[in-house]
Tab-separated table of C-alpha atoms and ligand atoms in Angstrom:
chain	number	residue	atom	x	y	z
A	59	UNK	CA	-19.226	10.204	-4.463
A	60	UNK	CA	-18.556	7.148	-6.436
A	61	UNK	CA	-17.407	3.575	-6.738
A	62	UNK	CA	-14.416	3.497	-9.073
A	63	UNK	CA	-14.023	0.377	-11.180
A	64	UNK	CA	-11.023	-0.435	-13.393
A	65	UNK	CA	-11.790	-3.050	-16.033
A	66	UNK	CA	-9.072	-4.862	-18.040
A	67	UNK	CA	-7.018	-1.745	-17.622
A	68	UNK	CA	-3.550	-1.484	-19.114
A	69	UNK	CA	-1.305	1.382	-20.048
A	70	UNK	CA	1.883	1.737	-21.931
A	71	UNK	CA	3.718	5.041	-22.496
A	72	UNK	CA	5.166	3.526	-25.628
A	73	UNK	CA	3.247	3.575	-28.894
A	74	UNK	CA	4.733	0.210	-29.854
A	75	UNK	CA	4.818	-1.919	-26.717
A	76	UNK	CA	6.419	-5.280	-27.361
A	77	UNK	CA	6.026	-7.012	-24.024
A	78	UNK	CA	4.756	-6.724	-20.437
A	79	UNK	CA	7.859	-4.748	-19.464
A	80	UNK	CA	6.715	-1.926	-21.795
A	81	UNK	CA	3.553	-1.490	-19.718
A	82	UNK	CA	3.420	0.850	-16.721
A	83	UNK	CA	0.034	-0.741	-15.899
A	84	UNK	CA	-0.274	-4.426	-16.806
A	85	UNK	CA	-3.723	-5.687	-17.547
A	86	UNK	CA	-5.683	-5.459	-14.235
A	87	UNK	CA	-9.110	-5.323	-12.695
A	88	UNK	CA	-9.792	-3.430	-9.503
A	89	UNK	CA	-12.677	-1.765	-7.679
A	90	UNK	CA	-12.491	1.021	-5.117
A	91	UNK	CA	-15.763	0.961	-3.324
A	92	UNK	CA	-17.741	4.069	-2.541
A	93	UNK	CA	-16.691	5.746	0.706
A	94	UNK	CA	-13.617	3.643	1.453
A	95	UNK	CA	-10.322	4.935	2.813
A	96	UNK	CA	-7.747	3.192	0.659
A	97	UNK	CA	-4.005	3.213	0.240
A	98	UNK	CA	-2.188	2.312	-2.910
A	99	UNK	CA	1.218	1.081	-1.711
A	100	UNK	CA	4.230	0.115	-3.737
A	101	UNK	CA	7.818	0.937	-4.534
A	102	UNK	CA	8.845	3.849	-6.760
A	103	UNK	CA	8.182	3.192	-10.452
A	104	UNK	CA	5.507	0.471	-9.966
A	105	UNK	CA	2.777	2.574	-11.639
A	106	UNK	CA	0.985	4.292	-8.750
A	107	UNK	CA	0.944	7.802	-10.263
A	108	UNK	CA	0.060	6.383	-13.670
A	109	UNK	CA	-2.988	4.639	-12.094
A	110	UNK	CA	-4.140	7.778	-10.330
A	111	UNK	CA	-3.727	9.904	-13.415
A	112	UNK	CA	-5.836	7.417	-15.350
A	113	UNK	CA	-8.598	7.613	-12.724
A	114	UNK	CA	-8.617	11.380	-12.703
A	115	UNK	CA	-8.425	11.564	-16.505
A	116	UNK	CA	-5.108	13.285	-16.819
A	117	UNK	CA	-4.030	10.194	-18.733
A	118	UNK	CA	-6.045	8.128	-21.192
A	119	UNK	CA	-5.327	4.405	-20.808
A	120	UNK	CA	-4.152	2.387	-23.770
A	121	UNK	CA	-6.564	-0.433	-22.941
A	122	UNK	CA	-9.573	-1.059	-20.728
A	123	UNK	CA	-12.237	0.924	-19.034
A	124	UNK	CA	-12.659	3.276	-16.080
A	125	UNK	CA	-16.190	3.261	-14.631
A	126	UNK	CA	-17.650	5.576	-11.968
A	127	UNK	CA	-20.779	3.983	-10.440
A	128	UNK	CA	-20.989	1.666	-13.417
A	129	UNK	CA	-20.781	4.404	-16.032
A	130	UNK	CA	-17.786	4.452	-18.373
A	131	UNK	CA	-15.829	7.702	-18.102
A	132	UNK	CA	-12.944	7.069	-20.481
A	133	UNK	CA	-14.069	9.884	-22.716
A	134	UNK	CA	-15.228	12.195	-19.891
A	135	UNK	CA	-13.150	15.267	-19.430
A	136	UNK	CA	-11.006	15.544	-16.251
A	137	UNK	CA	-13.085	18.475	-14.994
A	138	UNK	CA	-16.372	16.627	-15.397
A	139	UNK	CA	-15.143	13.588	-13.502
A	140	UNK	CA	-15.379	15.531	-10.232
A	141	UNK	CA	-12.183	14.105	-8.849
A	142	UNK	CA	-9.871	16.080	-6.566
A	143	UNK	CA	-6.258	15.188	-6.906
A	144	UNK	CA	-3.499	16.303	-4.519
A	145	UNK	CA	0.033	15.883	-5.872
A	146	UNK	CA	3.428	15.270	-4.338
A	147	UNK	CA	4.365	18.885	-4.744
A	148	UNK	CA	1.982	21.726	-3.889
A	149	UNK	CA	-0.094	23.231	-6.632
A	150	UNK	CA	-1.074	26.729	-5.489
A	151	UNK	CA	-1.444	30.082	-7.188
A	152	UNK	CA	1.441	32.075	-5.697
A	153	UNK	CA	-0.065	35.454	-6.532
A	154	UNK	CA	-3.326	34.703	-4.727
A	155	UNK	CA	-4.018	34.762	-0.943
A	156	UNK	CA	-4.620	31.527	0.877
A	157	UNK	CA	-8.310	32.384	1.015
A	158	UNK	CA	-8.571	32.920	-2.691
A	159	UNK	CA	-6.630	29.699	-3.388
A	160	UNK	CA	-9.108	27.706	-1.286
A	161	UNK	CA	-12.043	29.547	-2.777
A	162	UNK	CA	-10.886	28.937	-6.357
A	163	UNK	CA	-12.501	25.542	-7.005
A	164	UNK	CA	-15.802	26.823	-5.617
A	165	UNK	CA	-15.822	30.121	-7.449
A	166	UNK	CA	-15.030	28.133	-10.618
A	167	UNK	CA	-18.365	26.432	-10.070
A	168	UNK	CA	-20.173	29.708	-9.407
A	169	UNK	CA	-20.885	28.824	-5.811
A	170	UNK	CA	-22.380	31.791	-3.903
A	171	UNK	CA	-19.878	33.967	-1.987
A	172	UNK	CA	-21.641	33.238	1.285
A	173	UNK	CA	-21.181	29.524	0.750
A	174	UNK	CA	-17.591	30.100	-0.415
A	175	UNK	CA	-16.850	31.886	2.877
A	176	UNK	CA	-18.447	29.164	4.987
A	177	UNK	CA	-16.648	26.359	3.169
A	178	UNK	CA	-13.268	28.015	3.196
A	179	UNK	CA	-13.617	28.679	6.891
A	180	UNK	CA	-14.511	25.061	7.519
A	181	UNK	CA	-11.579	23.707	5.587
A	182	UNK	CA	-9.153	26.284	7.062
A	183	UNK	CA	-10.285	25.129	10.449
A	184	UNK	CA	-9.630	21.454	9.691
A	185	UNK	CA	-6.151	22.181	8.328
A	186	UNK	CA	-5.139	24.921	10.818
A	187	UNK	CA	-4.898	27.537	8.144
A	188	UNK	CA	-7.151	30.146	9.776
A	189	UNK	CA	-4.283	32.522	10.618
A	190	UNK	CA	-2.868	32.343	7.106
A	191	UNK	CA	-5.984	33.110	5.080
A	192	UNK	CA	-5.006	36.674	4.233
A	193	UNK	CA	-1.365	35.780	3.340
A	194	UNK	CA	-0.127	35.521	-0.198
A	195	UNK	CA	0.608	31.920	-1.103
A	196	UNK	CA	4.088	32.949	-2.267
A	197	UNK	CA	5.015	33.726	1.328
A	198	UNK	CA	4.181	30.291	2.713
A	199	UNK	CA	6.503	27.417	3.678
A	200	UNK	CA	6.453	24.213	1.667
A	201	UNK	CA	4.343	22.571	4.454
A	202	UNK	CA	1.839	25.383	4.478
A	203	UNK	CA	1.581	25.340	0.706
A	204	UNK	CA	0.894	21.645	0.669
A	205	UNK	CA	-1.846	22.156	3.254
A	206	UNK	CA	-3.421	24.735	0.995
A	207	UNK	CA	-3.129	22.237	-1.887
A	208	UNK	CA	-4.919	19.627	0.203
A	209	UNK	CA	-7.515	22.176	1.215
A	210	UNK	CA	-8.310	22.875	-2.410
A	211	UNK	CA	-9.062	19.192	-2.807
A	212	UNK	CA	-11.308	19.140	0.229
A	213	UNK	CA	-13.284	22.288	-0.279
A	214	UNK	CA	-15.848	20.987	-2.798
A	215	UNK	CA	-18.921	19.059	-1.694
A	216	UNK	CA	-19.480	17.451	-5.010
A	217	UNK	CA	-16.279	15.452	-5.554
A	218	UNK	CA	-16.585	11.761	-6.400
A	219	UNK	CA	-13.297	10.914	-4.802
A	220	UNK	CA	-10.093	12.464	-3.604
A	221	UNK	CA	-6.790	11.049	-4.824
A	222	UNK	CA	-3.612	11.824	-2.872
A	223	UNK	CA	-0.324	11.164	-4.642
A	224	UNK	CA	2.320	10.933	-1.937
A	225	UNK	CA	1.082	14.296	-0.574
A	226	UNK	CA	3.241	14.344	2.561
A	227	UNK	CA	6.589	13.974	0.808
A	228	UNK	CA	7.527	17.647	1.393
A	229	UNK	CA	6.015	17.776	4.853
A	230	UNK	CA	8.073	17.912	7.999
A	231	UNK	CA	8.025	14.502	9.766
A	232	UNK	CA	6.286	15.861	12.902
A	233	UNK	CA	3.546	17.436	10.862
A	234	UNK	CA	3.207	14.320	8.725
A	235	UNK	CA	1.728	12.360	11.581
A	236	UNK	CA	-0.678	15.194	12.379
A	237	UNK	CA	-1.828	15.608	8.779
A	238	UNK	CA	-2.340	11.882	8.294
A	239	UNK	CA	-4.661	11.837	11.305
A	240	UNK	CA	-6.448	14.903	9.886
A	241	UNK	CA	-7.053	13.096	6.636
A	242	UNK	CA	-8.438	10.127	8.492
A	243	UNK	CA	-10.770	12.420	10.434
A	244	UNK	CA	-11.874	14.088	7.257
A	245	UNK	CA	-12.641	10.728	5.782
A	246	UNK	CA	-14.737	9.786	8.753
A	247	UNK	CA	-16.557	13.103	8.609
A	248	UNK	CA	-17.346	13.197	4.912
A	249	UNK	CA	-17.458	9.552	3.986
A	250	UNK	CA	-15.823	10.182	0.683
A	251	UNK	CA	-13.836	7.685	-1.421
A	252	UNK	CA	-10.149	8.387	-0.804
A	253	UNK	CA	-7.173	6.765	-2.440
A	254	UNK	CA	-3.847	7.622	-0.777
A	255	UNK	CA	-0.680	6.727	-2.636
A	256	UNK	CA	2.450	6.043	-0.719
A	257	UNK	CA	5.569	3.896	-0.684
A	258	UNK	CA	5.579	3.816	3.147
A	259	UNK	CA	3.792	0.821	4.733
A	260	UNK	CA	3.354	2.667	8.009
A	261	UNK	CA	1.690	5.592	6.303
A	262	UNK	CA	-0.555	3.214	4.358
A	263	UNK	CA	-1.704	1.265	7.392
A	264	UNK	CA	-2.341	4.347	9.556
A	265	UNK	CA	-4.505	5.893	6.889
A	266	UNK	CA	-6.287	3.124	5.156
A	267	UNK	CA	-8.831	0.454	6.039
A	268	UNK	CA	-7.747	-1.499	2.998
A	269	UNK	CA	-4.442	-1.447	1.175
A	270	UNK	CA	-3.824	-2.253	-2.494
A	271	UNK	CA	-0.214	-3.400	-2.876
A	272	UNK	CA	1.136	-2.610	-6.320
A	273	UNK	CA	4.077	-4.369	-7.975
A	274	UNK	CA	5.224	-4.090	-11.526
A	275	UNK	CA	2.093	-2.412	-12.807
A	276	UNK	CA	-0.462	-4.633	-11.064
A	277	UNK	CA	-2.327	-4.765	-7.782
A	278	UNK	CA	-1.015	-8.044	-6.355
A	279	UNK	CA	-3.094	-7.918	-3.191
A	280	UNK	CA	-5.964	-5.839	-1.870
A	281	UNK	CA	-6.596	-6.373	1.821
A	282	UNK	CA	-6.578	-5.084	5.363
A	283	UNK	CA	-3.177	-4.423	6.945
A	284	UNK	CA	-3.706	-7.620	8.974
A	285	UNK	CA	-4.441	-9.693	5.822
A	286	UNK	CA	-1.302	-8.394	4.150
A	287	UNK	CA	0.674	-9.363	7.221
A	288	UNK	CA	-0.794	-12.707	7.986
A	289	UNK	CA	-1.668	-14.025	4.536
A	290	UNK	CA	0.528	-12.378	1.903
A	291	UNK	CA	-0.918	-13.335	-1.495
A	292	UNK	CA	2.312	-12.706	-3.379
A	293	UNK	CA	5.966	-13.001	-2.393
A	294	UNK	CA	6.371	-9.267	-2.990
A	295	UNK	CA	3.736	-8.490	-0.371
A	296	UNK	CA	5.581	-10.764	2.090
A	297	UNK	CA	8.866	-9.087	1.366
A	298	UNK	CA	7.617	-5.466	1.194
A	299	UNK	CA	5.341	-5.445	4.237
A	300	UNK	CA	6.855	-6.044	7.645
A	301	UNK	CA	10.176	-5.102	9.137
A	302	UNK	CA	12.128	-7.133	8.367
A	303	UNK	CA	9.992	-8.692	5.647
A	304	UNK	CA	9.016	-12.322	5.141
A	305	UNK	CA	11.768	-14.966	4.916
A	306	UNK	CA	11.565	-16.618	1.516
A	307	UNK	CA	13.366	-19.869	0.742
A	308	UNK	CA	13.609	-21.598	-2.644
A	309	UNK	CA	12.383	-25.190	-2.119
A	310	UNK	CA	11.605	-28.379	-3.989
A	311	UNK	CA	8.541	-30.550	-3.493
A	312	UNK	CA	8.900	-34.027	-2.008
A	313	UNK	CA	6.282	-36.643	-1.480
A	314	UNK	CA	5.558	-35.527	2.081
A	315	UNK	CA	6.529	-31.908	2.059
A	316	UNK	CA	9.291	-29.589	0.866
A	317	UNK	CA	13.051	-29.710	0.949
A	318	UNK	CA	15.947	-27.387	0.687
A	319	UNK	CA	19.659	-27.616	1.411
A	320	UNK	CA	19.268	-31.354	2.251
A	321	UNK	CA	16.573	-30.645	4.923
A	322	UNK	CA	12.993	-31.668	4.726
A	323	UNK	CA	9.886	-30.047	6.191
A	324	UNK	CA	6.802	-32.204	6.364
A	325	UNK	CA	3.477	-30.644	5.481
A	326	UNK	CA	-0.106	-31.522	6.273
A	327	UNK	CA	-2.257	-33.432	3.783
A	328	UNK	CA	-4.442	-30.365	3.221
A	329	UNK	CA	-1.470	-28.224	2.258
A	330	UNK	CA	0.086	-31.001	0.150
A	331	UNK	CA	-3.119	-31.421	-1.791
A	332	UNK	CA	-3.529	-27.730	-2.479
A	333	UNK	CA	0.067	-27.554	-3.512
A	334	UNK	CA	-0.288	-30.505	-5.874
A	335	UNK	CA	-3.222	-28.881	-7.596
A	336	UNK	CA	-1.564	-25.434	-7.748
A	337	UNK	CA	1.685	-26.729	-9.234
A	338	UNK	CA	0.144	-29.447	-11.455
A	339	UNK	CA	-1.178	-26.983	-14.014
A	340	UNK	CA	2.134	-25.273	-14.652
A	341	UNK	CA	4.610	-27.947	-13.477
A	342	UNK	CA	6.497	-24.923	-12.179
A	343	UNK	CA	9.845	-25.305	-10.501
A	344	UNK	CA	9.560	-21.855	-8.960
A	345	UNK	CA	8.409	-22.835	-5.443
A	346	UNK	CA	9.128	-20.792	-2.369
A	347	UNK	CA	8.368	-21.235	1.290
A	348	UNK	CA	7.739	-18.057	3.240
A	349	UNK	CA	7.515	-17.377	6.952
A	350	UNK	CA	7.514	-14.041	8.726
A	351	UNK	CA	10.275	-13.445	11.299
A	352	UNK	CA	7.563	-12.986	13.951
A	353	UNK	CA	6.307	-16.555	13.472
A	354	UNK	CA	9.472	-18.567	13.614
A	355	UNK	CA	9.698	-20.292	17.046
A	356	UNK	CA	12.991	-21.095	18.543
A	357	UNK	CA	13.832	-23.894	20.931
A	358	UNK	CA	16.984	-24.599	22.821
A	359	UNK	CA	16.614	-28.368	22.444
A	360	UNK	CA	16.105	-30.529	19.390
A	361	UNK	CA	12.511	-31.524	18.759
A	362	UNK	CA	10.396	-33.080	16.015
A	363	UNK	CA	10.101	-30.813	13.003
A	364	UNK	CA	12.574	-28.282	14.313
A	365	UNK	CA	15.618	-27.505	12.172
A	366	UNK	CA	19.021	-26.748	13.613
A	367	UNK	CA	20.277	-23.142	12.960
A	368	UNK	CA	23.127	-21.088	14.267
A	369	UNK	CA	22.596	-17.627	15.579
A	370	UNK	CA	24.794	-15.293	13.608
A	371	UNK	CA	23.747	-11.877	14.890
A	372	UNK	CA	21.423	-10.331	17.450
A	373	UNK	CA	20.051	-6.889	16.995
A	374	UNK	CA	18.392	-5.424	20.094
A	375	UNK	CA	15.676	-2.974	19.135
A	376	UNK	CA	14.487	-2.240	22.614
A	377	UNK	CA	10.980	-3.659	22.342
A	378	UNK	CA	12.166	-6.837	20.608
A	379	UNK	CA	15.254	-8.521	19.173
A	380	UNK	CA	15.933	-9.463	15.580
A	381	UNK	CA	18.052	-12.566	15.212
A	382	UNK	CA	19.891	-13.491	12.075
A	383	UNK	CA	19.946	-17.281	11.749
A	384	UNK	CA	21.906	-19.541	9.429
A	385	UNK	CA	19.925	-22.529	8.314
A	386	UNK	CA	21.748	-24.604	5.733
A	387	UNK	CA	22.708	-22.017	3.115
A	388	UNK	CA	19.812	-19.747	4.060
A	389	UNK	CA	20.017	-16.621	6.146
A	390	UNK	CA	16.778	-16.054	8.065
A	391	UNK	CA	15.507	-13.372	10.368
A	392	UNK	CA	13.571	-14.206	13.511
A	393	UNK	CA	11.874	-11.746	15.865
A	394	UNK	CA	11.914	-12.692	19.542
A	395	UNK	CA	10.804	-10.995	22.762
A	396	UNK	CA	13.025	-8.511	24.433
A	397	UNK	CA	13.622	-10.867	27.349
A	398	UNK	CA	14.690	-13.737	25.097
A	399	UNK	CA	18.038	-14.950	26.315
A	400	UNK	CA	19.761	-15.718	23.087
A	401	UNK	CA	22.640	-18.120	23.254
A	402	UNK	CA	25.222	-17.616	20.551
A	403	UNK	CA	25.436	-21.175	19.438
A	404	UNK	CA	22.873	-23.541	18.045
A	405	UNK	CA	19.053	-23.234	18.269
A	406	UNK	CA	16.236	-25.174	16.730
A	407	UNK	CA	13.726	-23.404	14.575
A	408	UNK	CA	10.152	-24.524	13.957
A	409	UNK	CA	7.821	-23.215	11.313
A	410	UNK	CA	4.220	-23.547	12.521
A	411	UNK	CA	2.267	-24.622	9.463
A	412	UNK	CA	-0.385	-21.940	10.089
A	413	UNK	CA	2.284	-19.379	9.291
A	414	UNK	CA	4.277	-21.288	6.704
A	415	UNK	CA	3.159	-20.064	3.272
A	416	UNK	CA	3.955	-21.794	0.030
A	417	UNK	CA	4.256	-19.797	-3.225
A	418	UNK	CA	4.180	-21.176	-6.722
A	419	UNK	CA	5.360	-18.717	-9.335
A	420	UNK	CA	5.336	-16.043	-6.625
A	421	UNK	CA	1.643	-16.467	-5.829
A	422	UNK	CA	0.298	-17.971	-2.544
A	423	UNK	CA	-1.074	-21.487	-2.585
A	424	UNK	CA	-4.371	-21.090	-0.764
A	425	UNK	CA	-5.091	-24.012	1.476
A	426	UNK	CA	-8.420	-25.591	0.560
A	427	UNK	CA	-10.647	-26.658	3.316
A	428	UNK	CA	-8.860	-24.475	5.864
A	429	UNK	CA	-10.642	-21.829	7.930
A	430	UNK	CA	-7.929	-19.199	7.452
B	243	LIG	P1	5.174	5.468	-9.311
B	243	LIG	O1	4.248	6.578	-9.188
B	243	LIG	O2	4.722	4.184	-8.632
B	243	LIG	O3	6.560	5.824	-8.884
B	243	LIG	P2	4.869	5.890	-12.176
B	243	LIG	O4	3.448	5.650	-12.429
B	243	LIG	O5	5.314	7.312	-12.056
B	243	LIG	O6	5.316	5.099	-10.873
B	243	LIG	O7	5.741	5.198	-13.269
B	243	LIG	C1	5.489	3.859	-13.700
B	243	LIG	C2	6.481	3.541	-14.871
B	243	LIG	O8	6.135	4.318	-15.989
B	243	LIG	C3	7.917	3.822	-14.541
B	243	LIG	O9	8.704	2.861	-15.225
B	243	LIG	C4	8.128	5.205	-15.212
B	243	LIG	O10	9.458	5.363	-15.634
B	243	LIG	C5	7.212	5.147	-16.400
B	243	LIG	N1	6.699	6.511	-16.719
B	243	LIG	C6	6.022	7.349	-15.876
B	243	LIG	N2	5.680	8.448	-16.524
B	243	LIG	C7	6.122	8.404	-17.791
B	243	LIG	C8	6.019	9.165	-19.005
B	243	LIG	N3	5.395	10.362	-18.936
B	243	LIG	N4	6.610	8.686	-20.084
B	243	LIG	C9	7.213	7.507	-20.143
B	243	LIG	N5	7.304	6.692	-19.062
B	243	LIG	C10	6.785	7.076	-17.959
B	244	LIG	MG1	4.522	8.491	-8.327
């Protein structure tokens, strides 16, 4: 078991990279602590598989170091890194039985046959493969094959970490839920470092204690599902997590707050100060205000700080409603309770400052002196 540390890591598939866009992994630092259940979440093409392959040693990074428990493993062979990796599509030996497939990683290590039997039985039990042990792998369904593939990752006692690369892609939706719970149980039972790659936020938050959100070759935030929801560190996290994602509005700074489309929102001194120091260094004009649909409050009557919007559309999702609001030139989403009696016309939207996030060059302005 191991802590996995990535130091100044970068990778380009090109031999002559000319800019950041030529890098599948852009220079980054990250640590996966020993024993954690982690998800690596991000859209297709953001570099998730590249990162896993660098950890397992299938790929050698163009720059930077990979350390296991503080020891550099860049030159260590994949086999000797003791990492189990489960891929999107099952990797099984079709000509072997399920038993022999599961036994393979152990026999490779010259584990005694008694121990092999015991271990295979244990893993087969966890994954509900007991009845299939004598079957040839070639006769299995895609689901069953993937379970065998996962079993091969779980069977060894000596692995430092298990990396799952979108392992449930080929699995039937009903079984997905079951397997995800299984993986979580296995994690609790064996206390092994697990990194689970997915592009599905629900999958990530049901499996992981902590999620690394990846975007354009970098981890832009590493936090609990709650932190990603309440305090998105990057506009991408705001947009990608949540359904619908965070509302993001291009704004300009004023003396007392922010403005857009001729409307002004006043901000507290704390936030203004933090904003001044964050934008002073770069004098950036890329400033956005973000608020999640859950945190917009709507009033029927005008009130201080509330901005007039018109309700354009109401989507009733049974447990709650999603309103589409027009505010100036902006289209915003707001989530309200199921029993909210929406009137079609005008409403007044307030943005509680606790939930109003300001982003400079796409990164969150942390409020100094706040307890959040
Ligand atoms: P993800 O797993 O998040 O979908 P990948 O790590 O597979 O992303 O890919 C990251 C980027 O690297 C993508 O732009 C992809 O096209 C590119 N890429 C992946 N594998 C290769 C390869 N073998 N050769 C060249 N480019 C690659
Ligand atoms: Mg991938």
